Tab-separated table of C-alpha atoms in Angstrom:
chain	number	residue	atom	x	y	z
A	1381	MET	CA	0.122	0.272	0.126
A	1382	SER	CA	1.350	3.037	-1.185
A	1383	GLN	CA	2.206	5.961	1.820
A	1384	ARG	CA	-0.588	8.344	-0.191
A	1385	THR	CA	-3.490	5.055	0.654
A	1386	ILE	CA	-2.249	5.200	3.095
A	1387	PHE	CA	-2.791	8.600	4.367
A	1388	TRP	CA	-5.957	9.000	2.850
A	1389	LEU	CA	-7.449	5.866	4.558
A	1390	ALA	CA	-6.247	7.596	8.035
A	1391	LEU	CA	-8.325	10.181	7.167
A	1392	LEU	CA	-11.600	9.351	6.103
A	1393	LEU	CA	-11.222	6.248	9.594
A	1394	LEU	CA	-10.054	8.681	11.592
A	1395	PRO	CA	-12.585	8.433	15.460
A	1396	PRO	CA	-15.374	10.621	15.748
A	1397	VAL	CA	-14.146	13.374	18.370
A	1398	GLN	CA	-17.383	12.407	20.734
A	1399	ALA	CA	-15.084	9.665	21.917
A	1400	LEU	CA	-12.874	12.060	23.078
A	1401	ALA	CA	-15.504	14.948	24.215
A	1402	GLN	CA	-16.216	12.772	27.406
A	1403	GLY	CA	-16.412	13.943	31.045
A	1404	LEU	CA	-16.232	17.751	29.525
A	1405	PRO	CA	-18.483	20.326	31.696
A	1406	THR	CA	-21.191	20.645	28.846
A	1407	TYR	CA	-23.639	23.234	28.726
A	1408	THR	CA	-26.741	23.182	26.056
A	1409	ILE	CA	-27.045	26.815	23.507
A	1410	THR	CA	-30.630	27.862	21.819
A	1411	ALA	CA	-30.313	29.866	19.202
A	1412	GLN	CA	-34.454	31.247	18.139
A	1413	GLY	CA	-35.249	33.999	16.577
A	1414	GLY	CA	-32.329	35.395	15.582
A	1415	ARG	CA	-31.278	34.798	19.665
A	1416	LEU	CA	-29.001	32.598	21.617
A	1417	SER	CA	-30.222	31.021	24.944
A	1418	PRO	CA	-28.442	31.462	27.235
A	1419	ASP	CA	-26.426	34.918	26.160
A	1420	ARG	CA	-24.262	34.870	29.188
A	1421	LEU	CA	-22.382	31.904	30.327
A	1422	GLU	CA	-19.893	31.780	33.909
A	1423	VAL	CA	-17.482	28.799	33.676
A	1424	ALA	CA	-14.765	27.698	35.622
A	1425	PRO	CA	-11.038	27.498	33.090
A	1426	GLY	CA	-10.223	24.778	31.381
A	1427	LYS	CA	-12.025	22.910	28.198
A	1428	ILE	CA	-15.874	23.176	27.392
A	1429	LYS	CA	-18.815	21.182	25.858
A	1430	LEU	CA	-21.055	23.304	24.140
A	1431	ILE	CA	-24.180	21.571	22.449
A	1432	VAL	CA	-25.519	23.755	19.968
A	1433	HIS	CA	-29.454	23.219	19.232
A	1434	ASN	CA	-30.600	25.813	16.220
A	1435	ALA	CA	-34.553	26.058	17.474
A	1436	GLY	CA	-34.912	28.394	14.941
A	1437	GLN	CA	-36.806	28.781	11.818
A	1438	VAL	CA	-33.587	29.932	9.614
A	1439	PRO	CA	-29.864	28.791	9.741
A	1440	ILE	CA	-27.240	30.027	11.649
A	1441	GLU	CA	-23.489	29.821	12.340
A	1442	PHE	CA	-22.182	29.780	15.885
A	1443	GLU	CA	-18.582	30.969	15.511
A	1444	HIS	CA	-15.555	31.847	17.738
A	1445	LEU	CA	-12.685	32.223	15.155
A	1446	GLY	CA	-10.029	32.347	18.192
A	1447	LEU	CA	-11.377	29.703	19.730
A	1448	ARG	CA	-12.138	27.518	16.711
A	1449	VAL	CA	-15.446	27.363	17.174
A	1450	GLU	CA	-17.060	27.229	13.639
A	1451	LYS	CA	-20.797	25.342	13.080
A	1452	VAL	CA	-22.998	26.019	10.118
A	1453	LEU	CA	-26.331	24.792	11.375
A	1454	ALA	CA	-29.479	24.014	9.533
A	1455	PRO	CA	-32.841	24.902	11.075
A	1456	GLY	CA	-33.587	21.645	13.962
A	1457	ALA	CA	-30.469	20.742	13.672
A	1458	THR	CA	-28.220	20.150	16.490
A	1459	SER	CA	-24.458	19.364	17.069
A	1460	PHE	CA	-21.219	20.050	19.615
A	1461	VAL	CA	-18.136	22.126	20.061
A	1462	VAL	CA	-15.549	21.510	21.851
A	1463	THR	CA	-13.142	25.153	23.102
A	1464	PRO	CA	-9.684	24.856	23.719
A	1465	PRO	CA	-8.669	25.557	27.500
A	1466	LEU	CA	-10.090	28.483	28.554
A	1467	ARG	CA	-8.288	30.935	30.460
A	1468	PRO	CA	-10.129	33.458	32.605
A	1469	GLY	CA	-11.408	36.298	30.852
A	1470	GLN	CA	-14.197	37.122	28.807
A	1471	TYR	CA	-15.433	35.285	25.230
A	1472	GLU	CA	-17.897	36.244	22.607
A	1473	PHE	CA	-19.433	33.888	20.415
A	1474	ILE	CA	-21.220	35.364	17.593
A	1475	ASP	CA	-23.836	33.984	15.147
A	1476	GLU	CA	-22.376	35.199	12.219
A	1477	PHE	CA	-26.110	34.939	10.401
A	1478	HIS	CA	-27.471	37.473	12.688
A	1479	PRO	CA	-24.237	39.410	14.771
A	1480	GLU	CA	-25.892	42.368	16.430
A	1481	THR	CA	-28.503	40.071	17.955
A	1482	GLY	CA	-26.606	36.511	18.534
A	1483	ARG	CA	-24.043	37.243	20.871
A	1484	LEU	CA	-23.043	34.852	24.144
A	1485	LEU	CA	-20.629	36.227	26.956
A	1486	LEU	CA	-18.318	33.784	28.026
A	1487	VAL	CA	-17.230	34.913	31.268
A	1488	VAL	CA	-14.045	32.309	32.628
A	1489	LYS	CA	-13.405	32.349	36.415
B	1364	MET	CA	-31.531	44.244	5.930
B	1365	LEU	CA	-27.504	45.510	6.132
B	1366	ASN	CA	-26.765	42.330	7.980
B	1367	ALA	CA	-27.708	40.761	4.226
B	1368	LEU	CA	-25.478	43.082	2.804
B	1369	ILE	CA	-22.805	43.576	5.209
B	1370	ILE	CA	-21.866	39.734	4.709
B	1371	VAL	CA	-22.368	39.664	0.943
B	1372	TRP	CA	-19.735	42.075	0.431
B	1373	ARG	CA	-17.241	40.714	2.973
B	1374	GLU	CA	-17.804	36.894	1.309
B	1375	SER	CA	-17.929	38.526	-2.308
B	1376	LEU	CA	-14.887	39.748	-1.244
B	1377	GLU	CA	-12.587	37.148	-0.816
B	1378	ALA	CA	-13.200	35.051	-3.722
B	1379	LEU	CA	-13.403	37.861	-5.679
B	1380	LEU	CA	-9.873	39.341	-4.102
B	1381	ILE	CA	-8.847	35.866	-5.824
B	1382	ILE	CA	-10.569	35.979	-9.013
B	1383	ALA	CA	-8.569	39.463	-9.627
B	1384	ILE	CA	-5.486	38.598	-8.503
B	1385	LEU	CA	-5.283	35.722	-10.999
B	1386	LEU	CA	-7.553	37.469	-13.781
B	1387	SER	CA	-4.702	40.559	-13.803
B	1388	TRP	CA	-1.733	38.147	-14.038
B	1389	SER	CA	-3.304	36.373	-16.744
B	1390	ASN	CA	-3.798	39.327	-18.795
B	1391	ARG	CA	-0.062	40.057	-18.965
B	1392	GLN	CA	0.869	36.657	-19.868
B	1393	THR	CA	1.188	36.283	-23.833
B	1394	ASP	CA	-1.919	34.317	-24.272
B	1395	PRO	CA	-4.220	35.245	-21.777
B	1396	ALA	CA	-7.453	33.640	-23.150
B	1397	PRO	CA	-6.672	30.055	-22.525
B	1398	LEU	CA	-6.247	31.101	-18.800
B	1399	ARG	CA	-9.826	33.731	-19.314
B	1400	ARG	CA	-11.757	30.505	-19.794
B	1401	GLY	CA	-10.174	28.709	-17.003
B	1402	LEU	CA	-11.080	31.213	-14.599
B	1403	GLY	CA	-14.666	31.315	-16.094
B	1404	LEU	CA	-14.946	27.566	-16.079
B	1405	GLY	CA	-13.996	27.426	-12.509
B	1406	ALA	CA	-16.169	30.069	-11.445
B	1407	VAL	CA	-19.225	28.821	-13.305
B	1408	CYS	CA	-17.766	25.587	-11.280
B	1409	GLY	CA	-17.424	26.750	-8.385
B	1410	LEU	CA	-21.006	28.161	-7.959
B	1411	LEU	CA	-22.632	24.707	-8.542
B	1412	LEU	CA	-20.775	22.992	-6.026
B	1413	ALA	CA	-21.646	26.461	-3.233
B	1414	GLY	CA	-24.951	24.915	-4.212
B	1415	LEU	CA	-24.451	21.125	-3.770
B	1416	LEU	CA	-21.840	22.230	0.218
B	1417	ALA	CA	-25.271	24.400	0.584
B	1418	LEU	CA	-27.656	21.714	-0.202
B	1419	PHE	CA	-25.677	19.426	1.932
B	1420	ILE	CA	-24.829	21.679	5.388
B	1421	ALA	CA	-28.873	22.080	4.923
B	1422	THR	CA	-30.252	18.443	5.200
B	1423	ALA	CA	-27.652	17.308	7.688
B	1424	HIS	CA	-28.861	16.921	10.655
B	1425	ASP	CA	-27.157	14.010	12.736
B	1426	GLU	CA	-23.604	13.215	13.899
B	1427	PHE	CA	-22.676	10.768	10.753
B	1428	SER	CA	-23.498	13.935	8.230
B	1429	MET	CA	-21.763	16.602	10.352
B	1430	LEU	CA	-19.000	14.776	10.452
B	1431	ALA	CA	-18.899	13.697	7.071
B	1432	LEU	CA	-18.990	17.903	6.061
B	1433	GLU	CA	-16.064	18.776	8.927
B	1434	LYS	CA	-14.075	16.133	7.140
B	1435	ILE	CA	-15.045	17.775	3.477
B	1436	GLN	CA	-15.159	21.796	4.219
B	1437	ALA	CA	-11.539	20.919	5.904
B	1438	GLY	CA	-10.226	18.745	2.655
B	1439	MET	CA	-11.322	21.426	0.981
B	1440	VAL	CA	-9.949	24.014	2.500
B	1441	LEU	CA	-6.155	22.452	2.755
B	1442	PHE	CA	-6.466	21.371	-0.979
B	1443	ALA	CA	-7.089	25.110	-1.913
B	1444	ALA	CA	-4.236	25.809	0.166
B	1445	ALA	CA	-2.127	23.378	-1.765
B	1446	LEU	CA	-3.368	24.552	-5.211
B	1447	ILE	CA	-2.382	28.117	-4.360
B	1448	VAL	CA	0.892	27.086	-3.364
B	1449	HIS	CA	1.254	24.844	-6.214
B	1450	MET	CA	0.055	27.499	-8.745
B	1451	VAL	CA	2.398	30.515	-7.362
B	1452	LEU	CA	5.806	28.081	-8.135
B	1453	TRP	CA	3.634	27.524	-11.684
B	1454	MET	CA	3.629	31.434	-12.015
B	1455	HIS	CA	7.078	32.681	-10.527
B	1456	ARG	CA	8.779	29.875	-12.842
B	1457	GLN	CA	6.298	31.427	-16.161
B	1458	GLY	CA	7.374	34.862	-15.407
B	1459	ARG	CA	10.871	34.141	-15.600
B	1460	THR	CA	10.610	31.548	-19.404
B	1461	MET	CA	8.138	35.022	-20.117
B	1462	ARG	CA	11.291	36.155	-22.569
B	1463	ALA	CA	11.292	32.371	-24.423
B	1464	GLN	CA	11.192	32.682	-27.511
B	1465	LEU	CA	8.609	29.326	-28.100
B	1466	GLU	CA	5.648	29.401	-25.294
B	1467	SER	CA	4.312	26.293	-26.169
B	1468	GLN	CA	0.794	25.489	-25.897
B	1469	ALA	CA	1.179	21.867	-23.631
B	1470	SER	CA	2.144	24.675	-20.828
B	1471	LYS	CA	-0.876	26.172	-21.269
B	1472	ALA	CA	-2.942	23.708	-19.591
B	1473	PRO	CA	-1.618	23.028	-16.113
B	1474	GLY	CA	-2.380	27.117	-16.169
B	1475	ALA	CA	-5.435	27.514	-16.803
B	1476	LEU	CA	-7.149	24.482	-15.055
B	1477	GLY	CA	-5.270	24.798	-11.938
B	1478	ILE	CA	-6.663	28.410	-12.071
B	1479	ALA	CA	-10.182	26.515	-13.077
B	1480	ALA	CA	-9.879	24.785	-10.030
B	1481	ILE	CA	-8.521	27.538	-7.209
B	1482	VAL	CA	-11.377	29.375	-8.536
B	1483	ALA	CA	-13.846	26.999	-8.168
B	1484	LEU	CA	-12.871	26.047	-4.338
B	1485	ALA	CA	-12.747	29.962	-3.389
B	1486	VAL	CA	-16.032	30.247	-5.364
B	1487	ALA	CA	-17.750	26.918	-3.507
B	1488	ARG	CA	-15.949	27.884	-0.239
B	1489	GLU	CA	-17.777	31.206	-0.016
B	1490	GLY	CA	-20.709	31.072	-2.530
B	1491	ALA	CA	-21.881	27.486	0.160
B	1492	GLU	CA	-21.915	29.899	3.419
B	1493	THR	CA	-23.101	32.997	1.829
B	1494	VAL	CA	-26.428	30.564	0.111
B	1495	ILE	CA	-27.088	29.219	3.058
B	1496	PHE	CA	-27.132	32.562	4.465
B	1497	LEU	CA	-29.154	34.238	2.040
B	1498	GLN	CA	-31.616	31.475	1.430
B	1499	GLY	CA	-32.088	31.269	5.416
B	1500	THR	CA	-32.530	35.063	5.646
B	1501	TRP	CA	-35.393	35.392	2.663
B	1502	ALA	CA	-37.035	32.769	4.143
B	1503	SER	CA	-38.024	34.574	6.727
B	1504	THR	CA	-38.143	38.119	5.212
B	1505	SER	CA	-42.175	39.131	4.278
B	1506	ALA	CA	-42.842	39.822	0.764
B	1507	ALA	CA	-42.611	43.383	1.168
B	1508	SER	CA	-39.323	44.007	2.153
B	1509	LEU	CA	-37.812	41.325	-1.126
B	1510	PRO	CA	-36.845	43.898	-2.687
B	1511	GLY	CA	-35.324	45.477	-0.334
B	1512	LEU	CA	-33.395	41.953	0.509
B	1513	ALA	CA	-32.180	42.084	-2.920
B	1514	ALA	CA	-31.124	45.357	-3.205
B	1515	ALA	CA	-28.843	44.838	-0.076
B	1516	ILE	CA	-27.618	41.906	-2.056
B	1517	ALA	CA	-26.719	43.278	-4.798
B	1518	ALA	CA	-25.566	46.381	-3.135
B	1519	GLY	CA	-23.416	44.110	-1.473
B	1520	PHE	CA	-21.822	42.098	-4.183
B	1521	GLY	CA	-21.282	45.908	-6.633
B	1522	LEU	CA	-19.515	46.815	-2.964
B	1523	ALA	CA	-17.283	44.510	-3.399
B	1524	LEU	CA	-16.662	44.765	-7.027
B	1525	LEU	CA	-16.072	48.084	-6.736
B	1526	THR	CA	-13.611	47.687	-4.031
B	1527	LEU	CA	-11.844	45.505	-6.207
B	1528	TRP	CA	-12.326	47.653	-9.277
B	1529	THR	CA	-10.688	50.252	-6.769
B	1530	VAL	CA	-7.476	48.440	-5.633
B	1531	ALA	CA	-7.081	47.065	-9.362
B	1532	ARG	CA	-6.724	51.454	-10.573
B	1533	GLY	CA	-4.716	51.825	-8.065
B	1534	THR	CA	-2.360	49.731	-9.080
B	1535	ARG	CA	-2.406	49.743	-12.162
B	1536	ARG	CA	0.773	52.092	-12.771
B	1537	ILE	CA	2.885	49.068	-11.249
B	1538	ASN	CA	5.773	48.039	-13.097
B	1539	LEU	CA	4.651	44.494	-14.152
B	1540	ARG	CA	8.028	42.773	-11.855
B	1541	VAL	CA	6.546	44.636	-8.712
B	1542	LEU	CA	2.944	44.134	-9.620
B	1543	PHE	CA	3.890	39.391	-10.474
B	1544	ALA	CA	6.198	39.993	-6.894
B	1545	ILE	CA	2.719	41.230	-4.692
B	1546	SER	CA	0.517	38.905	-6.930
B	1547	GLU	CA	2.566	36.144	-5.380
B	1548	ILE	CA	3.101	37.145	-1.933
B	1549	ALA	CA	-0.752	37.892	-1.927
B	1550	LEU	CA	-1.951	34.154	-3.495
B	1551	LEU	CA	0.675	32.969	-0.226
B	1552	PHE	CA	-0.718	34.578	2.514
B	1553	ILE	CA	-4.338	33.751	1.153
B	1554	ALA	CA	-3.184	30.098	0.582
B	1555	HIS	CA	-1.500	30.800	4.714
B	1556	ALA	CA	-5.641	31.592	5.803
B	1557	LEU	CA	-6.141	28.292	4.230
B	1558	LEU	CA	-3.730	27.097	5.678
B	1559	ALA	CA	-4.446	28.050	9.489
B	1560	ALA	CA	-8.489	27.489	8.950
B	1561	GLY	CA	-8.112	23.571	7.687
B	1562	ILE	CA	-5.281	23.425	10.707
B	1563	ASP	CA	-8.053	24.897	13.045
B	1564	ARG	CA	-10.506	22.416	11.756
B	1565	LEU	CA	-8.132	19.563	12.157
B	1566	ILE	CA	-7.437	20.666	15.778
B	1567	ALA	CA	-10.978	21.347	16.942
B	1568	ASN	CA	-11.674	17.796	15.817
B	1569	ASP	CA	-9.264	15.830	17.756
B	1570	TRP	CA	-7.741	14.694	14.734
B	1571	LEU	CA	-4.292	17.399	15.500
B	1572	PRO	CA	-3.695	17.868	18.758
B	1573	ALA	CA	-3.028	21.061	19.910
B	1574	LEU	CA	0.191	20.887	21.728
B	1575	ILE	CA	0.643	23.897	23.245
B	1576	ASP	CA	-2.462	26.125	22.950
B	1577	PRO	CA	-2.342	29.141	23.122
B	1578	VAL	CA	1.523	29.490	22.853
B	1579	TRP	CA	0.477	33.595	22.880
B	1580	ASP	CA	-1.644	35.531	23.723
B	1581	SER	CA	-1.915	38.351	21.802
B	1582	ALA	CA	-6.092	39.359	21.791
B	1583	ALA	CA	-5.188	42.202	23.735
B	1584	TRP	CA	-3.052	43.953	21.125
B	1585	LEU	CA	-4.647	42.637	18.256
B	1586	ASP	CA	-7.983	41.161	19.037
B	1587	ASP	CA	-8.536	38.265	16.403
B	1588	SER	CA	-12.132	38.405	16.714
B	1589	GLN	CA	-12.937	41.831	14.916
B	1590	GLY	CA	-11.415	44.724	13.142
B	1591	MET	CA	-7.962	45.322	12.056
B	1592	GLY	CA	-7.421	41.885	14.100
B	1593	ARG	CA	-10.375	39.979	11.898
B	1594	ILE	CA	-9.329	40.851	8.186
B	1595	LEU	CA	-5.702	39.787	8.795
B	1596	ALA	CA	-7.269	36.550	10.557
B	1597	ASP	CA	-9.519	36.097	7.307
B	1598	PHE	CA	-7.000	37.704	4.760
B	1599	ALA	CA	-3.349	36.336	6.014
B	1600	GLY	CA	-4.288	33.805	8.631
B	1601	TYR	CA	-3.247	35.214	11.636
B	1602	ARG	CA	-4.606	34.345	15.035
B	1603	ALA	CA	-4.174	36.202	18.680
B	1604	ARG	CA	-4.044	32.747	20.403
B	1605	PRO	CA	-2.747	30.217	18.402
B	1606	ALA	CA	-1.746	26.218	19.280
B	1607	ALA	CA	1.730	24.982	18.897
B	1608	THR	CA	0.349	22.580	15.927
B	1609	LEU	CA	-0.492	25.209	14.222
B	1610	LEU	CA	3.057	27.211	14.466
B	1611	ILE	CA	5.006	24.554	12.875
B	1612	PHE	CA	2.920	24.681	9.720
B	1613	SER	CA	2.963	27.536	9.684
B	1614	CYS	CA	6.972	27.798	10.020
B	1615	PHE	CA	7.055	24.734	7.021
B	1616	PHE	CA	4.596	27.037	4.878
B	1617	TRP	CA	6.983	29.937	4.960
B	1618	ALA	CA	10.146	27.817	4.894
B	1619	PHE	CA	8.630	25.873	1.997
B	1620	THR	CA	7.350	28.579	-0.114
B	1621	LEU	CA	9.885	31.165	0.493
B	1622	TRP	CA	12.725	28.325	-0.697
B	1623	GLN	CA	11.397	27.411	-3.265
B	1624	LEU	CA	10.488	31.555	-4.285
B	1625	TYR	CA	13.133	32.843	-3.915
B	1626	GLY	CA	15.698	30.620	-1.790
B	1627	ARG	CA	16.862	28.608	-4.618
B	1628	THR	CA	18.199	30.922	-7.544
B	1629	ALA	CA	20.009	32.927	-5.333
B	1630	TRP	CA	21.780	29.881	-4.227
B	1631	HIS	CA	22.025	28.529	-7.702
B	1632	ASN	CA	23.418	32.292	-8.293
B	1633	GLY	CA	25.634	31.589	-5.500
B	1634	ILE	CA	26.802	28.665	-6.385
B	1635	ALA	CA	27.625	30.269	-10.581
B	1636	ARG	CA	29.362	32.759	-8.756
B	1637	ARG	CA	32.126	31.299	-6.970
B	1638	ALA	CA	32.388	29.140	-9.866
B	1639	HIS	CA	33.202	31.700	-12.225
B	1640	ALA	CA	35.357	33.038	-9.097
B	1641	THR	CA	37.271	30.216	-9.295
B	1642	ASN	CA	37.324	29.987	-13.189
B	1643	ILE	CA	38.907	33.035	-13.399
B	1644	GLY	CA	41.276	32.704	-10.369
């Protein structure tokens, strides 16, 4: 098997991140009507898992570029993201399709 | 309404920038027609691909589909980065042989194909997000407001074209060699931005370890969520809190491309000079 074949096979068989995201503090965010709820979360430092559910009628894009979070969700879809280890501070997640109203402030202390 | 305009403007700009650079380079070649045809073909294929991708995103509800989507998007972005680097190196070699007597037709085909592929991927990438966003916005806009929305979309695209036309006008007087050098560097920055986005997706899905994360935190000086920092993040691959893995790939990227573009000739010229000096002496 050539090196290239092995590379492509490995890529296709990569483990889904579910298996590796057990045991993290988990929070659920619901997007509806251009808003995110809750729109403010206080968490402890470290990695966290955010389950994002789009309960609205239009697609959303849940994003924080610097934390490598980017998910487009069709109406009714649910997915999750895992953040990198968070240091104390404030991080603002945005629904890129509704940037004025769709914000989540994550306070890490 | 304004939101629609801004999003269409921003997404169009990213794809149009690549198209503008490749178009201006093609126009300065001895036979631009096949290259321009490749560009047009790429744009059309890109729009079709954008539609397909948007459809996939809109119907992906279960975790398996979403995972497949993550792999496809990461793959597209990294492949696009590799294509652009390949193209820049090819363009650089073409530049030096431009004054050669014969330009065989065979050397045009990889150029046109490369341009088509890069444009297709760029349009597909930016287009898919735009299509999804517009479909959602269109569906949730009242019938009375639809003409306003259509106008906002057209204005957003028009603004992107205007921005590029302004830049093109400004660079018209610049001499050929300088223009080519700027184009090469601009394309490399775009490729690096794509590399950063791809590596970010691989790390986010746990397909690559982050190692030290972050290596530094420059958000206080230049925040990558907004303003100039965001522009640098989108178009150059700047990250305020980069993971070590990203920095490693970044270093390899620049070391490889800069060596290929400028290091090799300097090396060979240095050897030639030394050989010449030895022969004389």
